[in-house]
XYZ file of C-alpha atoms in Angstrom:
389
model
C -46.639 2.453 -7.765
C -44.776 5.586 -8.794
C -41.097 5.999 -7.508
C -40.800 7.984 -4.231
C -38.374 10.914 -4.820
C -35.619 10.464 -1.860
C -35.168 13.095 1.021
C -33.051 16.028 0.161
C -32.912 15.101 -3.837
C -33.170 18.722 -4.704
C -29.690 19.112 -2.411
C -28.255 16.327 -4.079
C -29.092 17.244 -7.625
C -27.734 21.061 -7.164
C -24.879 19.285 -6.231
C -24.434 17.146 -9.333
C -25.580 20.316 -11.615
C -22.586 22.456 -9.946
C -20.040 19.722 -10.713
C -21.404 19.672 -14.193
C -20.825 23.366 -14.448
C -17.034 22.834 -13.700
C -16.843 21.281 -17.194
C -17.721 24.649 -18.801
C -15.474 25.203 -21.648
C -13.543 21.681 -20.612
C -16.223 19.179 -21.804
C -17.223 20.514 -25.307
C -17.951 18.815 -27.751
C -19.513 16.441 -24.858
C -22.389 17.532 -22.742
C -21.484 18.712 -19.128
C -22.149 16.142 -16.671
C -22.032 15.850 -12.738
C -22.524 12.843 -10.775
C -22.980 12.199 -7.087
C -23.281 8.997 -5.386
C -25.344 9.014 -1.962
C -25.443 6.251 0.602
C -26.911 6.684 4.154
C -27.293 10.136 3.600
C -23.578 11.024 2.814
C -21.537 11.410 -0.365
C -19.701 8.140 -1.236
C -18.286 9.525 -4.674
C -18.580 12.332 -6.754
C -17.199 13.550 -10.397
C -17.348 15.616 -13.210
C -16.929 15.191 -17.054
C -13.841 16.714 -19.145
C -13.213 15.884 -22.625
C -9.588 15.320 -22.042
C -10.007 13.663 -19.121
C -11.862 10.833 -20.964
C -13.872 9.167 -18.249
C -17.504 10.118 -17.774
C -18.713 11.725 -14.696
C -20.566 8.395 -13.155
C -17.064 6.184 -13.825
C -15.225 9.065 -11.753
C -17.837 8.903 -8.982
C -17.784 5.076 -8.894
C -14.106 4.976 -8.777
C -14.195 7.502 -5.905
C -17.108 5.575 -3.732
C -15.410 1.975 -4.215
C -17.545 -0.891 -2.464
C -19.656 1.994 -1.076
C -21.313 2.554 -4.418
C -23.322 -0.630 -3.698
C -26.693 0.232 -2.548
C -26.131 3.984 -3.188
C -28.402 6.208 -5.380
C -26.717 8.373 -8.104
C -27.839 11.782 -8.819
C -26.903 13.265 -12.365
C -27.764 15.859 -14.444
C -27.992 13.694 -17.688
C -29.194 10.166 -18.435
C -26.157 7.663 -18.427
C -24.734 6.499 -21.519
C -25.563 3.072 -23.083
C -23.397 3.282 -26.063
C -20.042 2.422 -27.039
C -17.894 5.518 -28.081
C -14.568 6.828 -26.674
C -15.268 4.689 -23.351
C -17.835 1.743 -22.665
C -21.339 2.278 -21.518
C -21.859 3.940 -18.150
C -24.882 1.801 -17.488
C -23.116 -1.337 -17.691
C -20.878 -0.094 -14.983
C -23.671 1.252 -12.860
C -25.281 -2.157 -12.935
C -22.117 -3.972 -12.233
C -21.543 -1.973 -9.254
C -24.977 -2.618 -7.669
C -26.404 0.716 -7.569
C -30.097 0.920 -6.130
C -31.374 4.178 -7.549
C -30.463 6.809 -10.202
C -32.038 10.285 -10.047
C -31.737 12.073 -13.242
C -32.393 15.582 -14.255
C -33.176 14.788 -18.123
C -32.821 12.119 -20.930
C -30.182 12.182 -23.144
C -31.119 14.975 -25.980
C -29.438 12.599 -28.679
C -32.515 11.418 -30.418
C -30.724 8.130 -31.218
C -29.955 7.305 -27.624
C -32.621 9.029 -25.630
C -34.274 7.013 -23.078
C -32.401 3.870 -23.828
C -29.873 4.200 -20.893
C -32.817 4.521 -18.502
C -34.567 1.466 -19.899
C -31.478 -0.677 -19.494
C -30.962 0.506 -15.805
C -34.831 -0.249 -15.249
C -34.325 -3.778 -16.899
C -31.531 -4.612 -14.608
C -33.655 -3.654 -11.279
C -32.468 -0.231 -10.712
C -35.103 2.371 -9.816
C -35.078 5.197 -12.208
C -36.573 8.618 -11.307
C -36.369 11.362 -13.894
C -37.444 15.069 -14.362
C -35.691 16.180 -11.030
C -34.484 19.962 -11.689
C -35.264 19.169 -15.201
C -35.183 23.084 -16.159
C -31.653 23.638 -14.657
C -30.530 20.564 -16.392
C -31.832 21.197 -19.960
C -30.535 24.972 -20.014
C -27.030 23.596 -18.983
C -26.786 21.277 -21.907
C -28.929 23.630 -24.720
C -25.872 23.855 -26.887
C -25.227 20.083 -26.901
C -28.752 19.263 -27.545
C -28.905 21.879 -30.513
C -25.780 20.506 -32.006
C -26.331 16.983 -31.466
C -29.604 17.066 -33.515
C -28.845 19.595 -36.034
C -24.956 19.290 -36.316
C -25.117 23.354 -35.989
C -24.239 25.626 -33.149
C -26.479 26.986 -30.458
C -26.604 30.989 -31.241
C -26.847 33.629 -28.816
C -27.231 37.300 -29.840
C -25.654 39.464 -27.217
C -26.103 43.149 -27.603
C -25.401 46.195 -25.311
C -28.195 49.187 -25.882
C -29.156 52.383 -24.236
C -32.887 52.701 -23.214
C -33.918 54.346 -26.416
C -32.156 51.472 -28.441
C -28.899 52.386 -29.560
C -25.924 50.208 -29.999
C -23.467 53.369 -30.373
C -23.422 56.479 -28.350
C -22.575 60.166 -30.227
C -19.078 61.431 -29.515
C -20.537 64.403 -28.036
C -22.698 62.338 -24.955
C -19.958 59.716 -24.626
C -17.169 59.721 -22.081
C -16.195 56.075 -22.989
C -16.430 53.782 -25.857
C -18.615 51.466 -23.645
C -22.456 51.643 -23.627
C -22.634 49.164 -20.258
C -20.976 49.234 -16.871
C -17.984 46.989 -16.018
C -20.177 44.661 -14.188
C -22.199 43.892 -17.469
C -18.704 43.677 -19.437
C -17.537 40.971 -16.852
C -20.411 39.018 -17.471
C -20.087 38.962 -21.376
C -16.734 37.686 -20.677
C -18.534 34.589 -18.729
C -20.794 34.327 -21.636
C -17.449 34.198 -24.066
C -15.957 31.588 -21.615
C -19.122 29.302 -21.916
C -19.230 29.577 -25.819
C -17.175 27.415 -28.353
C -16.746 30.683 -30.757
C -17.598 34.340 -30.950
C -18.793 35.830 -34.070
C -18.866 39.445 -35.460
C -19.150 41.406 -38.671
C -16.323 43.517 -40.273
C -18.535 46.727 -39.631
C -17.440 46.015 -35.971
C -14.195 45.161 -36.556
C -13.261 48.444 -38.490
C -15.100 50.591 -35.797
C -13.747 48.999 -32.766
C -10.734 46.923 -33.402
C -11.628 44.524 -30.772
C -9.638 41.504 -29.482
C -12.945 39.288 -29.051
C -11.080 36.973 -26.431
C -12.112 35.438 -23.295
C -10.424 37.447 -20.444
C -11.895 35.325 -17.823
C -8.658 33.970 -16.873
C -10.726 30.367 -16.170
C -9.238 27.044 -18.031
C -10.599 26.145 -21.483
C -9.704 22.972 -23.387
C -9.908 24.628 -26.732
C -9.393 28.126 -27.460
C -12.279 30.440 -28.174
C -12.667 30.539 -32.041
C -13.120 34.144 -33.133
C -15.293 34.435 -36.379
C -15.388 37.334 -38.460
C -17.919 37.790 -41.772
C -16.018 39.842 -44.262
C -17.563 39.995 -47.498
C -14.795 41.859 -49.532
C -11.711 40.936 -47.119
C -11.405 44.379 -45.579
C -9.891 43.112 -42.497
C -6.925 45.033 -41.973
C -3.381 43.269 -41.425
C -2.526 45.546 -38.403
C -5.597 44.918 -36.789
C -5.551 43.196 -33.146
C -7.362 40.567 -34.249
C -4.815 39.443 -37.131
C -1.784 40.374 -35.090
C -2.939 38.152 -32.340
C -4.225 35.342 -34.223
C -3.108 31.698 -33.474
C -5.169 29.080 -35.298
C -8.445 30.513 -33.938
C -9.253 33.218 -36.326
C -11.762 32.278 -39.198
C -12.736 34.834 -41.779
C -15.690 33.924 -43.995
C -16.167 36.145 -47.013
C -17.707 35.906 -50.731
C -14.275 37.033 -52.346
C -11.870 34.860 -54.050
C -9.788 32.646 -51.577
C -6.846 32.712 -53.957
C -7.076 36.587 -54.288
C -3.880 38.809 -53.112
C -5.686 39.732 -50.028
C -6.541 36.390 -49.135
C -3.201 34.891 -49.389
C -1.594 37.776 -47.404
C -4.273 36.859 -44.458
C -3.550 33.373 -44.939
C 0.410 34.151 -44.229
C -0.870 36.300 -41.228
C -2.260 33.029 -39.681
C -5.984 33.680 -40.687
C -8.248 30.788 -42.270
C -10.128 32.152 -44.897
C -13.109 30.393 -45.829
C -15.242 31.092 -48.957
C -19.030 30.630 -48.421
C -21.797 31.624 -51.081
C -23.407 35.049 -50.506
C -27.107 35.825 -49.749
C -28.628 39.034 -51.651
C -31.568 41.146 -50.292
C -34.065 38.886 -51.835
C -33.009 35.926 -49.760
C -31.452 33.857 -52.870
C -28.067 31.996 -52.363
C -25.708 33.427 -55.083
C -21.985 31.996 -55.812
C -19.366 34.727 -55.439
C -18.725 36.628 -58.529
C -16.680 40.083 -59.358
C -20.254 41.686 -59.264
C -21.624 40.506 -56.073
C -18.189 41.129 -54.449
C -19.055 44.837 -54.870
C -22.603 44.413 -54.042
C -24.276 44.354 -50.354
C -24.320 40.660 -50.394
C -23.166 38.842 -47.397
C -21.810 35.759 -46.529
C -24.688 33.067 -46.067
C -25.540 32.819 -42.252
C -26.803 29.592 -42.581
C -23.966 27.825 -44.391
C -21.343 29.903 -42.008
C -23.226 27.999 -39.113
C -23.272 24.715 -40.850
C -19.247 25.041 -41.106
C -18.849 25.672 -37.604
C -21.018 22.867 -36.710
C -18.633 20.569 -38.832
C -15.796 21.620 -36.644
C -17.657 20.504 -33.598
C -18.448 24.042 -32.653
C -21.439 23.474 -30.223
C -22.118 27.315 -29.205
C -21.548 30.645 -30.966
C -21.896 34.056 -29.356
C -23.074 36.592 -31.733
C -21.485 40.129 -30.851
C -22.876 42.108 -33.851
C -23.331 45.683 -34.949
C -26.704 46.995 -36.392
C -26.733 45.450 -39.415
C -25.613 41.983 -38.546
C -28.212 42.225 -35.701
C -30.927 42.573 -37.869
C -29.385 40.230 -41.057
C -29.154 37.244 -38.118
C -32.861 38.046 -36.956
C -34.112 38.062 -40.402
C -32.188 34.870 -41.468
C -33.693 32.987 -38.567
C -30.396 31.789 -37.223
C -30.622 32.993 -33.582
C -31.920 30.792 -30.814
C -31.607 32.980 -27.834
C -30.943 36.600 -26.940
C -29.102 38.396 -24.204
C -29.814 42.340 -24.248
C -27.873 44.389 -22.057
C -29.353 47.915 -21.115
C -27.803 50.770 -19.871
C -29.630 53.585 -17.966
C -28.843 56.016 -20.438
C -30.522 57.770 -23.539
C -28.569 58.278 -26.441
C -30.845 60.663 -28.045
C -29.686 59.658 -31.633
C -31.893 60.490 -34.702
C -31.098 56.837 -35.713
C -32.889 55.191 -32.159
C -36.051 54.922 -33.614
C -34.760 53.230 -36.794
C -32.964 50.644 -34.485
C -36.071 49.901 -32.743
C -38.390 49.497 -35.749
C -40.251 46.230 -35.180
C -41.283 44.433 -38.433
C -44.627 42.854 -38.331
C -42.826 39.255 -38.667
C -40.132 39.900 -36.526
C -38.917 37.271 -34.444
C -38.592 39.198 -31.513
C -42.218 39.678 -30.966
C -42.606 36.040 -29.884
C -39.816 35.230 -27.111
C -40.254 32.609 -24.512
C -39.137 32.227 -21.020
C -37.733 35.869 -20.667
C -35.278 36.320 -17.632
C -34.121 39.561 -16.186
C -30.849 40.314 -14.392
C -29.284 43.258 -12.794
C -25.460 44.020 -13.567
C -24.566 46.889 -11.507
C -26.244 49.942 -12.772
C -27.702 48.020 -16.041
C -30.089 45.183 -16.472
C -30.084 42.296 -19.099
C -33.065 40.372 -20.911
C -32.389 36.600 -21.468
C -34.968 34.746 -23.870
C -35.484 32.171 -26.380
C -36.635 32.480 -29.722
C -37.212 28.957 -30.235
C -37.955 25.605 -28.252
C -34.386 24.322 -27.851
C -35.454 20.842 -27.363
C -38.301 20.390 -29.787
C -37.376 18.056 -32.578
């Protein structure tokens, strides 16, 4: 007989998800997890995971509940772990505490362990109910899901555009350097806070001299890593990025890492990382004097592989028009967040920027969602199924 969902299960799962979100920027490279123990319709204990706090959400909730955990129902957004890592398995602790039931949003996305925790709990006589608020649970830990399966980060492409598709405004039409409103820019900083790294191209740096920082004021365990693609090492030493570098600025280049320019950047606190370049024909080439002068750019897939190796789970891509198209062409973008302002740029380049190729991945977006931010609206959608193996 199928297990019956307890009354108010949706309410308690919403609470577990809210607790999990408190681990944003604090749990990575682990997933965000919140746990709520409920007995006789009341919270007996709860907790959420942070990486530095070490203890998992289930253990924190059990410790808070004490003897009240026996016979209680655990609401949790992710399958309890059953393996030995930095801590012991949570399934063993739940079984020992006498938990009656576990209600979970989703299984562990790690293919090596998915479902094993549920099986251990069921084998011990604990009732397990899954797929409660599953969509919200999946979205919360989509970056972890991508990284744990592929060891590369989730890539979200963010762009701000006018209604006619321009990413820049003509000086005569612009009172501000910004296309979108303060409300949209505040949301962008929330996106940065939720990311492990932010990536842009040298063109954007030369044009805007950005800081690329998380200015939400919210706590984060690791600094937001700032990444610049710079084929010929044109990054100015007096740029705001270089002046504020503090073990958080990576520059990927096709130029020699032993060049005088590279050494100057290194002395300024910039980590210069050589990668192969990818030419217009899509073939990877090692850097050379000739390729440094060409239009070749760092191979984006190899850039992501290096970021993944550094346990960077999520990358927010803030490109100019050139990198915007290059990222889509390379197939590295997982989802997009496009902010539109209710203005028309009226630039001749607008039609060019909106040009859709026959095989453009933007023709096959899924799960679109539209939100309003002040006078603007943002479209969020996926280019691929994050959880598909």
